[in-house]
CSV table of C-alpha atoms in Angstrom, one decimal:
chain,number,residue,atom,x,y,z
A,614,ASP,CA,132.1,109.1,86.9
A,615,ALA,CA,130.4,106.4,89.0
A,616,GLY,CA,127.8,107.6,91.5
A,617,VAL,CA,127.2,106.3,94.9
A,618,THR,CA,127.2,102.5,94.8
A,619,GLN,CA,125.6,100.2,97.3
A,620,SER,CA,125.7,96.4,97.8
A,621,PRO,CA,123.8,94.2,97.9
A,622,THR,CA,120.8,95.5,96.1
A,623,HIS,CA,118.4,93.1,97.9
A,624,LEU,CA,118.7,91.1,101.0
A,625,ILE,CA,116.5,88.7,102.9
A,626,LYS,CA,117.2,87.9,106.5
A,627,THR,CA,115.3,86.3,109.5
A,628,ARG,CA,114.6,87.9,112.8
A,629,GLY,CA,117.6,87.8,115.2
A,630,GLN,CA,120.2,87.7,112.4
A,631,GLN,CA,122.8,90.3,111.6
A,632,VAL,CA,123.4,92.2,108.4
A,633,THR,CA,126.1,94.3,106.8
A,634,LEU,CA,125.4,96.8,104.1
A,635,ARG,CA,128.1,98.4,102.0
A,636,CYS,CA,128.5,101.8,100.3
A,637,SER,CA,131.1,103.4,98.1
A,638,PRO,CA,130.9,107.2,97.8
A,639,ILE,CA,131.4,109.3,94.7
A,640,SER,CA,135.1,109.7,94.0
A,641,GLY,CA,136.4,112.7,96.0
A,642,HIS,CA,133.6,112.7,98.5
A,643,LYS,CA,134.8,112.3,102.1
A,644,SER,CA,131.4,112.2,103.9
A,645,VAL,CA,129.0,109.3,104.0
A,646,SER,CA,125.5,109.3,105.5
A,647,TRP,CA,123.1,106.4,106.0
A,648,TYR,CA,119.3,106.7,105.9
A,649,GLN,CA,116.5,104.3,106.5
A,650,GLN,CA,113.4,104.6,104.2
A,651,VAL,CA,110.3,102.6,105.3
A,652,LEU,CA,107.8,102.1,102.5
A,653,GLY,CA,105.6,105.1,102.0
A,654,GLN,CA,107.8,107.4,104.1
A,655,GLY,CA,110.7,109.8,103.6
A,656,PRO,CA,114.2,108.7,104.5
A,657,GLN,CA,115.2,108.9,108.2
A,658,PHE,CA,118.8,109.8,109.1
A,659,ILE,CA,120.8,107.1,110.8
A,660,PHE,CA,124.5,108.1,110.8
A,661,GLN,CA,127.0,110.5,109.2
A,662,TYR,CA,130.7,109.7,108.9
A,663,TYR,CA,133.5,111.9,107.9
A,664,GLU,CA,137.2,111.0,107.8
A,665,LYS,CA,136.4,107.7,109.6
A,666,GLU,CA,134.7,109.5,112.5
A,667,GLU,CA,131.0,109.6,113.4
A,668,ARG,CA,129.7,113.1,113.1
A,669,GLY,CA,126.0,112.5,113.8
A,670,ARG,CA,123.6,109.9,114.8
A,671,GLY,CA,119.8,109.7,114.4
A,672,ASN,CA,117.3,108.3,116.8
A,673,PHE,CA,118.1,104.6,116.2
A,674,PRO,CA,119.0,101.9,118.8
A,675,ASP,CA,122.4,100.7,119.5
A,676,ARG,CA,121.8,97.6,117.3
A,677,PHE,CA,122.7,100.0,114.4
A,678,SER,CA,126.4,100.7,114.0
A,679,ALA,CA,128.5,101.9,111.1
A,680,ARG,CA,132.1,102.6,110.2
A,681,GLN,CA,134.0,104.4,107.5
A,682,PHE,CA,137.2,103.1,106.0
A,683,PRO,CA,140.4,105.1,104.8
A,684,ASN,CA,139.1,105.0,101.2
A,685,TYR,CA,135.9,106.6,102.5
A,686,SER,CA,133.7,103.6,101.8
A,687,SER,CA,131.3,102.7,104.6
A,688,GLU,CA,129.5,99.8,106.2
A,689,LEU,CA,126.2,99.8,108.1
A,690,ASN,CA,125.7,96.9,110.5
A,691,VAL,CA,122.4,96.0,112.1
A,692,ASN,CA,122.3,93.3,114.8
A,693,ALA,CA,119.4,91.3,116.2
A,694,LEU,CA,117.2,92.1,113.3
A,695,LEU,CA,113.5,92.9,113.9
A,696,LEU,CA,110.6,92.8,111.5
A,697,GLY,CA,110.5,96.5,111.7
A,698,ASP,CA,114.0,96.8,110.3
A,699,SER,CA,112.6,95.9,106.9
A,700,ALA,CA,113.2,99.0,104.7
A,701,LEU,CA,115.3,100.5,102.0
A,702,TYR,CA,118.7,101.5,103.3
A,703,LEU,CA,120.2,104.5,101.5
A,704,CYS,CA,123.7,105.7,101.5
A,705,ALA,CA,124.5,109.3,100.5
A,706,SER,CA,127.9,111.0,100.0
A,707,SER,CA,128.9,114.6,99.9
A,708,LEU,CA,132.1,116.6,99.7
A,709,ASP,CA,131.6,118.1,103.2
A,710,GLN,CA,133.6,121.2,102.7
A,711,PRO,CA,133.5,123.6,105.7
A,712,LEU,CA,131.1,126.5,105.5
A,713,ALA,CA,129.6,125.3,102.2
A,714,LYS,CA,126.4,123.6,101.3
A,715,ASN,CA,127.1,120.0,100.9
A,716,ILE,CA,124.7,118.4,98.5
A,717,GLN,CA,124.1,114.8,99.4
A,718,TYR,CA,124.0,112.4,96.5
A,719,PHE,CA,122.2,109.1,97.1
A,720,GLY,CA,122.8,105.6,95.9
A,721,ALA,CA,120.0,103.2,94.8
A,722,GLY,CA,119.8,101.6,98.2
A,723,THR,CA,119.7,98.1,99.6
A,724,ARG,CA,116.3,96.6,100.1
A,725,LEU,CA,116.3,94.6,103.3
A,726,SER,CA,113.5,92.2,104.1
A,727,VAL,CA,113.3,90.7,107.6
A,728,LEU,CA,111.1,87.6,107.8
B,319,GLY,CA,110.3,118.3,117.2
B,320,GLU,CA,112.0,118.4,113.8
B,321,SER,CA,109.7,117.7,110.9
B,322,VAL,CA,109.2,118.5,107.3
B,323,GLY,CA,105.8,117.7,105.9
B,324,LEU,CA,103.9,117.9,102.6
B,325,HIS,CA,100.4,119.3,102.1
B,326,LEU,CA,99.4,117.0,99.2
B,327,PRO,CA,100.4,113.3,99.2
B,328,THR,CA,99.3,112.8,95.6
B,329,LEU,CA,99.2,115.2,92.7
B,330,SER,CA,97.8,114.3,89.3
B,331,VAL,CA,98.4,116.6,86.3
B,332,GLN,CA,98.1,116.5,82.6
B,333,GLU,CA,101.1,116.3,80.4
B,334,GLY,CA,102.2,119.9,79.5
B,335,ASP,CA,100.6,121.5,82.5
B,336,ASN,CA,102.6,123.1,85.3
B,337,SER,CA,102.9,121.3,88.6
B,338,ILE,CA,103.2,122.8,92.1
B,339,ILE,CA,104.3,120.7,95.0
B,340,ASN,CA,104.1,122.2,98.5
B,341,CYS,CA,106.0,121.6,101.7
B,342,ALA,CA,105.9,123.0,105.2
B,343,TYR,CA,108.9,122.9,107.6
B,344,SER,CA,108.9,123.3,111.3
B,345,ASN,CA,112.5,124.3,112.3
B,346,SER,CA,112.7,128.0,112.0
B,347,ALA,CA,116.5,127.8,112.4
B,348,SER,CA,116.9,125.8,109.2
B,349,ASP,CA,118.7,127.7,106.5
B,350,TYR,CA,119.1,125.3,103.6
B,351,PHE,CA,116.5,123.3,101.8
B,352,ILE,CA,116.6,120.7,99.0
B,353,TRP,CA,114.1,119.1,96.7
B,354,TYR,CA,114.7,115.4,95.7
B,355,LYS,CA,112.9,113.3,93.2
B,356,GLN,CA,112.7,109.5,93.8
B,357,GLU,CA,111.6,107.2,91.0
B,358,SER,CA,110.5,103.7,91.7
B,359,GLY,CA,113.4,101.4,92.6
B,360,LYS,CA,115.9,104.3,92.8
B,361,GLY,CA,117.5,106.5,95.4
B,362,PRO,CA,116.5,110.2,95.8
B,363,GLN,CA,117.9,112.4,93.0
B,364,PHE,CA,118.9,116.0,93.7
B,365,ILE,CA,116.7,118.5,91.8
B,366,ILE,CA,117.3,121.9,93.2
B,367,ASP,CA,118.3,123.6,96.5
B,368,ILE,CA,117.8,127.0,98.1
B,369,ARG,CA,119.4,128.9,101.0
B,370,SER,CA,117.4,130.8,103.4
B,371,ASN,CA,118.8,134.2,102.2
B,372,MET,CA,116.9,133.6,99.0
B,373,ASP,CA,113.2,133.4,98.3
B,374,LYS,CA,113.3,132.0,94.7
B,375,ARG,CA,115.7,129.9,92.7
B,376,GLN,CA,115.3,128.7,89.2
B,377,GLY,CA,116.7,125.6,87.4
B,378,GLN,CA,115.9,123.9,84.2
B,379,ARG,CA,112.0,123.7,84.1
B,380,VAL,CA,112.0,123.9,87.9
B,381,THR,CA,111.6,126.7,90.4
B,382,VAL,CA,111.8,126.6,94.2
B,383,LEU,CA,110.1,129.2,96.3
B,384,LEU,CA,110.8,129.8,99.9
B,385,ASN,CA,108.6,131.7,102.3
B,386,LYS,CA,110.3,131.9,105.7
B,387,THR,CA,107.5,133.9,107.3
B,388,VAL,CA,105.1,130.9,107.1
B,389,LYS,CA,107.9,128.2,106.8
B,390,HIS,CA,106.7,127.0,103.4
B,391,LEU,CA,108.5,125.7,100.4
B,392,SER,CA,107.2,124.9,96.9
B,393,LEU,CA,108.5,123.2,93.8
B,394,GLN,CA,107.2,124.3,90.5
B,395,ILE,CA,107.7,122.2,87.4
B,396,ALA,CA,107.0,123.8,84.1
B,397,ALA,CA,105.5,121.8,81.2
B,398,THR,CA,105.3,118.6,83.2
B,399,GLN,CA,106.4,115.5,81.3
B,400,PRO,CA,105.7,111.8,81.8
B,401,GLY,CA,109.3,111.4,82.9
B,402,ASP,CA,108.5,113.7,85.8
B,403,SER,CA,106.3,111.1,87.4
B,404,ALA,CA,107.9,110.2,90.7
B,405,VAL,CA,107.7,110.9,94.5
B,406,TYR,CA,109.1,114.3,95.4
B,407,PHE,CA,110.6,115.1,98.8
B,408,CYS,CA,111.5,118.4,100.3
B,409,ALA,CA,114.3,118.1,102.8
B,410,GLU,CA,115.7,120.4,105.5
B,411,ASN,CA,119.5,120.4,105.9
B,412,ILE,CA,120.3,120.4,109.6
B,413,GLY,CA,123.9,121.5,110.3
B,414,TYR,CA,124.5,123.1,107.0
B,415,GLY,CA,128.1,124.4,107.0
B,416,GLY,CA,128.7,122.8,110.4
B,417,ALA,CA,130.1,119.5,111.7
B,418,THR,CA,127.0,117.4,110.9
B,419,ASN,CA,125.2,117.4,107.6
B,420,LYS,CA,121.8,115.8,108.2
B,421,LEU,CA,118.7,115.8,106.1
B,422,ILE,CA,115.2,115.8,107.5
B,423,PHE,CA,112.7,114.6,104.9
B,424,GLY,CA,109.0,114.9,104.7
B,425,THR,CA,106.8,111.9,103.7
B,426,GLY,CA,106.8,112.9,100.0
B,427,THR,CA,104.3,113.8,97.2
B,428,LEU,CA,103.5,111.4,94.4
B,429,LEU,CA,103.3,113.2,91.1
B,430,ALA,CA,101.4,111.4,88.5
B,431,VAL,CA,101.5,112.8,85.0
B,432,GLN,CA,98.6,111.8,82.7
B,433,PRO,CA,99.3,111.6,79.0
């Protein structure tokens, strides 16, 4: 079975532009989470979506938004890009069954460079 | 605030030796912890997890120990191999079993295996 897939793998943008990143979860997984990983640091939680609804949001500005589609795939949008948005953006999916540990499985990420 | 940190940012070991990677967490209410391995250019890969009602869990060549009294986790890798070279993260699962499934990562430990 395919794991979590993300596209594109690399992206270069300039300040002020907008970007859309895409994620397809593991088949059967209904929950998708997004993380930002700055070089040399651990991933930071941005969003979690389940059944098309936002379940959690990290400490990120409103320039960051996301959505989940009926097929459970997801998009992360970032508007008005800043240099500091340069990072690896990771998508993770999980089964998200109630009262169960829900291991999050990660994709390879999208490397965003803002110039 | 919430944080998960690592004691040693870099660990260098000889091939065949055992490795121990340590991690401290700050949220005493956390009840589920995960270790991830991240190789260069890849997303974090699940290694092993442990619930707070356990103090030890073993996998293939890996063991996780949890000391809730001092809020400390460790990952032990037996007979370390060159393929184990990577950055290792411990993560605290906030909202385990609840509506939001959010991981709080530390900054990571680089494990370098010398042949």
